[in-house]
Short mmCIF file of C-alpha atoms in Angstrom, two decimals:
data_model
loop_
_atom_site.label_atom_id
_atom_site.label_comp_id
_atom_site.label_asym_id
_atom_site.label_seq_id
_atom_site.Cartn_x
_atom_site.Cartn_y
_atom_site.Cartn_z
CA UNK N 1 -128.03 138.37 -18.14
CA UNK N 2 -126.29 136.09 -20.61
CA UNK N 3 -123.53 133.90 -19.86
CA UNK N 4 -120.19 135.03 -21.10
CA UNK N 5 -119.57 133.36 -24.90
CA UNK N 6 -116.09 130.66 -23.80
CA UNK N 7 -114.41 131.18 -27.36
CA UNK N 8 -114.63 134.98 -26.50
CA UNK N 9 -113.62 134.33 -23.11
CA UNK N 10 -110.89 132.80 -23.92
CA UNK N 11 -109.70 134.59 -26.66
CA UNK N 12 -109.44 137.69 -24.31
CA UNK N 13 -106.72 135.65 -22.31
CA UNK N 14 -104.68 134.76 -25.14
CA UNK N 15 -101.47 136.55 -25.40
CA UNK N 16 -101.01 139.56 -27.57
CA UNK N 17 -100.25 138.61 -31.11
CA UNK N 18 -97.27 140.01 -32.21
CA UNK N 19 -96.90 143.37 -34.31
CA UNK N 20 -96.22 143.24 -37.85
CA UNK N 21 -93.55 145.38 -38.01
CA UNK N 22 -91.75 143.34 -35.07
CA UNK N 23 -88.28 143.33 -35.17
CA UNK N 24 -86.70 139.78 -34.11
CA UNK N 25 -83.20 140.14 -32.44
CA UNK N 26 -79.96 137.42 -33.23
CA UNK N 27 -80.69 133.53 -31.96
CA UNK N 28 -77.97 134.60 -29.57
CA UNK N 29 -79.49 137.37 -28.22
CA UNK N 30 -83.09 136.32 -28.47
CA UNK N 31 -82.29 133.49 -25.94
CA UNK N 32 -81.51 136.88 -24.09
CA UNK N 33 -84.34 138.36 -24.13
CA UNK N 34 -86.65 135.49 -24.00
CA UNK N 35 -85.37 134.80 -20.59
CA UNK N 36 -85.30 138.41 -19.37
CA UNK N 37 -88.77 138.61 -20.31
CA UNK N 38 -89.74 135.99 -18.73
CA UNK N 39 -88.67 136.79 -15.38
CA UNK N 40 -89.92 140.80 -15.63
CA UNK N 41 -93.44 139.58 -16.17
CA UNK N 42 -93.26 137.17 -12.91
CA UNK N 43 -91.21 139.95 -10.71
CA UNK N 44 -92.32 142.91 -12.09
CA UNK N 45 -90.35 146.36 -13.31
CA UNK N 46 -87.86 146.06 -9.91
CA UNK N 47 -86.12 143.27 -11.25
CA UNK N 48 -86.19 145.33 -14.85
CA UNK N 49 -84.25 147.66 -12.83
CA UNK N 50 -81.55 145.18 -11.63
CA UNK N 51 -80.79 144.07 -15.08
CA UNK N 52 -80.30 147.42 -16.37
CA UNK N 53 -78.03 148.31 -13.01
CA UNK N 54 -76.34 145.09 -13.22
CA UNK N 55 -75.71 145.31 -17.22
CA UNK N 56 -75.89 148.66 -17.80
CA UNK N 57 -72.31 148.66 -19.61
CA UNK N 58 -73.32 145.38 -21.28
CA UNK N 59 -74.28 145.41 -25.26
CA UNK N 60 -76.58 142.39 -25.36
CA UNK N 61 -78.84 144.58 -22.97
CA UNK N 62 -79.55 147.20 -24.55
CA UNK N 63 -83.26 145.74 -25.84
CA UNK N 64 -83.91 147.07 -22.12
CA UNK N 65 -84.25 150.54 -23.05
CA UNK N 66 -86.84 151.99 -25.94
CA UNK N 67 -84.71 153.19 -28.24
CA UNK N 68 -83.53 149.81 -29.18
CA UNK N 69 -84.66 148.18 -32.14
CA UNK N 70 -85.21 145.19 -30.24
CA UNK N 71 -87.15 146.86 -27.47
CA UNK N 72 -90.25 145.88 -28.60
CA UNK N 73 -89.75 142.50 -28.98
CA UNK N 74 -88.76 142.60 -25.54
CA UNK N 75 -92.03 144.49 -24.61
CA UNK N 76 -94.39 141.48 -26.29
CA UNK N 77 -92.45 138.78 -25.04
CA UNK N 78 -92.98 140.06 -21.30
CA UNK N 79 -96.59 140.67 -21.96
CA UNK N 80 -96.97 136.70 -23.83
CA UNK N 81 -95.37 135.81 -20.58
CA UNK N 82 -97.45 137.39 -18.21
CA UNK N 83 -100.34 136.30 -20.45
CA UNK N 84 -99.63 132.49 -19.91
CA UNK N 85 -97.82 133.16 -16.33
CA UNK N 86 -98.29 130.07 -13.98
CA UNK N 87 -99.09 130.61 -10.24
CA UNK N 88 -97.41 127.06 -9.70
CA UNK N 89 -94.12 127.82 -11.32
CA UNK N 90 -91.21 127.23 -8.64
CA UNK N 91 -88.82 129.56 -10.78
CA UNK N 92 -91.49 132.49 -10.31
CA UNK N 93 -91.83 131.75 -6.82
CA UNK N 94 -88.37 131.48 -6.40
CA UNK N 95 -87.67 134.77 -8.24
CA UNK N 96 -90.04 136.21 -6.48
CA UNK N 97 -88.76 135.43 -3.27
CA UNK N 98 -85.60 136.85 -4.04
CA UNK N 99 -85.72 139.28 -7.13
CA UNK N 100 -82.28 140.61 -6.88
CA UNK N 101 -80.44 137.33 -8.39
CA UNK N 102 -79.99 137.55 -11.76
CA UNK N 103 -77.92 134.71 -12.49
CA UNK N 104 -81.83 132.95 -13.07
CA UNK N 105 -81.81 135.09 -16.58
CA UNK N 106 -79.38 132.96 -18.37
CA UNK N 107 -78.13 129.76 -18.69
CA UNK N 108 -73.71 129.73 -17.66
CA UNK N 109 -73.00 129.79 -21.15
CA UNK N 110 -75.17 132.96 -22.00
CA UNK N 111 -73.60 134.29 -18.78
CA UNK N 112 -70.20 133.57 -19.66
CA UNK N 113 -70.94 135.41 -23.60
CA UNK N 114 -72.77 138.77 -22.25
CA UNK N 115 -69.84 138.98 -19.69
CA UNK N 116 -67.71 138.98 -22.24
CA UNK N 117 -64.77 136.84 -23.75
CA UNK N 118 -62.18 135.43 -21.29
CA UNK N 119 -58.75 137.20 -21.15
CA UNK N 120 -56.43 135.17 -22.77
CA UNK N 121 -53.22 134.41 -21.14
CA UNK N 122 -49.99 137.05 -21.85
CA UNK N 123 -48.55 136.17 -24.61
CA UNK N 124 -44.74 135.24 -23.03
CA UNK N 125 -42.95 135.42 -26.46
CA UNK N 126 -44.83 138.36 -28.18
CA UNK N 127 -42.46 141.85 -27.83
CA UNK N 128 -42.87 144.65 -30.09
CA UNK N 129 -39.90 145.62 -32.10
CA UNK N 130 -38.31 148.92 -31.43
CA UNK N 131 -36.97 151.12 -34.00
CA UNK N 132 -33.49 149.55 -33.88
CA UNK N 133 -31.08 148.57 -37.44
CA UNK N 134 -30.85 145.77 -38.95
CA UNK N 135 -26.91 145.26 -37.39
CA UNK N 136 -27.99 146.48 -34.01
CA UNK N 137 -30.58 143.94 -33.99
CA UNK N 138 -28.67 140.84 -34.79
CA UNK N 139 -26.39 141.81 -31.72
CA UNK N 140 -29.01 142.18 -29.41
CA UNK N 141 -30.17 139.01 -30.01
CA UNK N 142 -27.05 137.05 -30.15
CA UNK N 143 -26.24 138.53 -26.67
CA UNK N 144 -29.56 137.74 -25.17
CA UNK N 145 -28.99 134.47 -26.24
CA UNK N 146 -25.44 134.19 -24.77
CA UNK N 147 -26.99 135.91 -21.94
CA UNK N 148 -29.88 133.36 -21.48
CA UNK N 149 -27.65 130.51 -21.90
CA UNK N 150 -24.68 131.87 -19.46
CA UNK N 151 -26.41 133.68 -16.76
CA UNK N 152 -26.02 137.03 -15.59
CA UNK N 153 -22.83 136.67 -14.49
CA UNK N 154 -21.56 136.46 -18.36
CA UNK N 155 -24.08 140.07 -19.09
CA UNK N 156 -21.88 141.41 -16.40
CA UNK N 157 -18.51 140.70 -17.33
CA UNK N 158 -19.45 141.35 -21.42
CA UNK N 159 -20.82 145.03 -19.78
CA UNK N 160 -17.73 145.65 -17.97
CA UNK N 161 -15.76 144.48 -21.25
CA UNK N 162 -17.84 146.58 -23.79
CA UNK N 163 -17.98 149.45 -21.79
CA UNK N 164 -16.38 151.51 -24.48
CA UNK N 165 -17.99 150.33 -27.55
CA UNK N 166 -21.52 152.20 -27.67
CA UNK N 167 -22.90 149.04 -29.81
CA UNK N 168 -23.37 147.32 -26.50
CA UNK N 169 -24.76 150.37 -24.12
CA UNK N 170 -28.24 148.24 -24.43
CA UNK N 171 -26.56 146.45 -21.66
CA UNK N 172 -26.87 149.38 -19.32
CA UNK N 173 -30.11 149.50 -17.77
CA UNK N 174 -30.64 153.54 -18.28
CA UNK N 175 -30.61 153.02 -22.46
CA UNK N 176 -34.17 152.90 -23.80
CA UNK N 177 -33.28 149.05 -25.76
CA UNK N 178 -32.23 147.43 -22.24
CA UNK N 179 -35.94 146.87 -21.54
CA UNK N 180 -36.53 144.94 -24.99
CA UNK N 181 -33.02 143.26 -24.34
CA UNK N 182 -34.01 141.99 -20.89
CA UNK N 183 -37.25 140.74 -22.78
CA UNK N 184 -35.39 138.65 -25.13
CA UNK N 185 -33.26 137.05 -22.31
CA UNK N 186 -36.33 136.19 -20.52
CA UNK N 187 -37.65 134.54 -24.27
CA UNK N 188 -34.53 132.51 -24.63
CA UNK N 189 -34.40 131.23 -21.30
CA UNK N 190 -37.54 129.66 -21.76
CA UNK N 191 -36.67 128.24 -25.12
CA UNK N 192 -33.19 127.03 -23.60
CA UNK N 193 -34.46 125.89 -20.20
CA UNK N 194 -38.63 125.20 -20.61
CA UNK N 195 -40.05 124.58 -17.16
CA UNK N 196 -42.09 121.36 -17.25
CA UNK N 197 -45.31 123.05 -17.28
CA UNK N 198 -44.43 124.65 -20.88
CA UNK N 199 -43.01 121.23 -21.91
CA UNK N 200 -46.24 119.69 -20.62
CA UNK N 201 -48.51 122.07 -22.46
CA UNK N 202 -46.49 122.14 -26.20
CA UNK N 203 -47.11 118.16 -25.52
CA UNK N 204 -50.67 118.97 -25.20
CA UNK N 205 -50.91 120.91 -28.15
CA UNK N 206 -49.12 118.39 -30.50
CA UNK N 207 -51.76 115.44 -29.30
CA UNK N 208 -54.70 118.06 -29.61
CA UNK N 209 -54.49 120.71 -32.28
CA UNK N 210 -58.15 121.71 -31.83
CA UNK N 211 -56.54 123.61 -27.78
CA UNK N 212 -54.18 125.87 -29.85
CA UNK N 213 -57.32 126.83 -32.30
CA UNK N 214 -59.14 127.42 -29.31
CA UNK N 215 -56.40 129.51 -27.83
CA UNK N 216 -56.40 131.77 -31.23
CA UNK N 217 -60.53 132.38 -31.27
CA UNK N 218 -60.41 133.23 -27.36
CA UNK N 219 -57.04 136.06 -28.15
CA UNK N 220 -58.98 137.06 -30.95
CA UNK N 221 -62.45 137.57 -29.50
CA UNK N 222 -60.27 139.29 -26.76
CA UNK N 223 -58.58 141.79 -28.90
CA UNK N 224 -61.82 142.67 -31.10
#
């Protein structure tokens, strides 16, 4: 019996070459993939299973399941991987040893971008605008103002004076504008009397522009 030809030996381990009609995901999501791949062909379809539990709700999964267009870009890469899998690899034995972590998919920043965007901090001087007039309006605010500047003891004594005059019944807490009046008392006071940690951060801003453009992309990855 003949010897086995090498060249066709080892073309028989090569990996699979890729389809034509492969679909290639996003760099973003690629990096995904890649790594998911990777760590399926070392521990198998149960740790398949804990990615799809773990981010079943999670977009930049979906090349999990068939129907994805990126599915079977997914299915090469885990079959390249297991073609060229290394016995000697500490990250397979370590996966191995303990296939439910799957924090050894993705590097922290992936992490932090298929978790999803941070949520930003409330915005303390964002209120919507009821459906008020124009004159109504301008006395609302001047009070709050007078309110945030005086205290509550001057809201109380202006109530008691104003009882009669039904353009100042926002001041009793059953009317449906005392909640957005209380709002803008609560605005004031912090423009009047900034604790230092607003002071500190406005300070911040004005050195480094670049944190208030980072504020704006986080609120607005948030809100899309």
């Amino acid at each position: 019996m003949s010897a086995a030809d090498p060249a066709t030996s080892k073309a028989a381990d090569a990996p699979p070459a890729p389809p034509a009609s492969l679909i290639y995901p996003p760099a973003d999501i690629m990096t995904i993939v890649d790594k998911t791949a990777e760590h399926v062909a070392k521990s198998g379809p149960a740790f398949q299973q804990l990615i799809r539990d773990k981010y079943r709700d999670n977009s930049k999964f979906s090349f999990i399941y068939a129907t994805d267009p990126y599915h079977a870009y997914y299915s090469h890469k885990v079959e390249h991987y297991k073609a060229n899998a290394s016995d000697g690899s500490s990250t397979a034995q370590q996966q191995a040893d303990n296939p439910s972590d799957t924090s050894l998919v993705m590097p922290e920043e992936d992490k932090a971008a298929a978790d999803g965007p941070e949520k930003p901090a409330d915005a303390q001087f964002l209120c919507p605008l009821p459906m008020v007039s124009a004159q109504d309006l301008d006395v609302i605010k001047t009070t709050a103002q007078f309110v945030a500047r005086n205290g509550r003891s001057f809201m109380q004594t202006l109530a008691h004076r104003e009882s009669a005059n039904y353009q100042f019944d926002f001041l009793k807490p059953s009317h449906t504008l005392f909640a957005y009046f209380r709002r803008l008392v609560d605005q004031y006071t912090l423009v009047f009397f900034p604790p230092p940690s607003l002071t500190e951060r406005l300070q911040s801003d004005v050195r480094d522009k670049a944190r208030v453009l980072r504020r704006v992309e986080q609120r607005m990855r948030w809100a899309a």
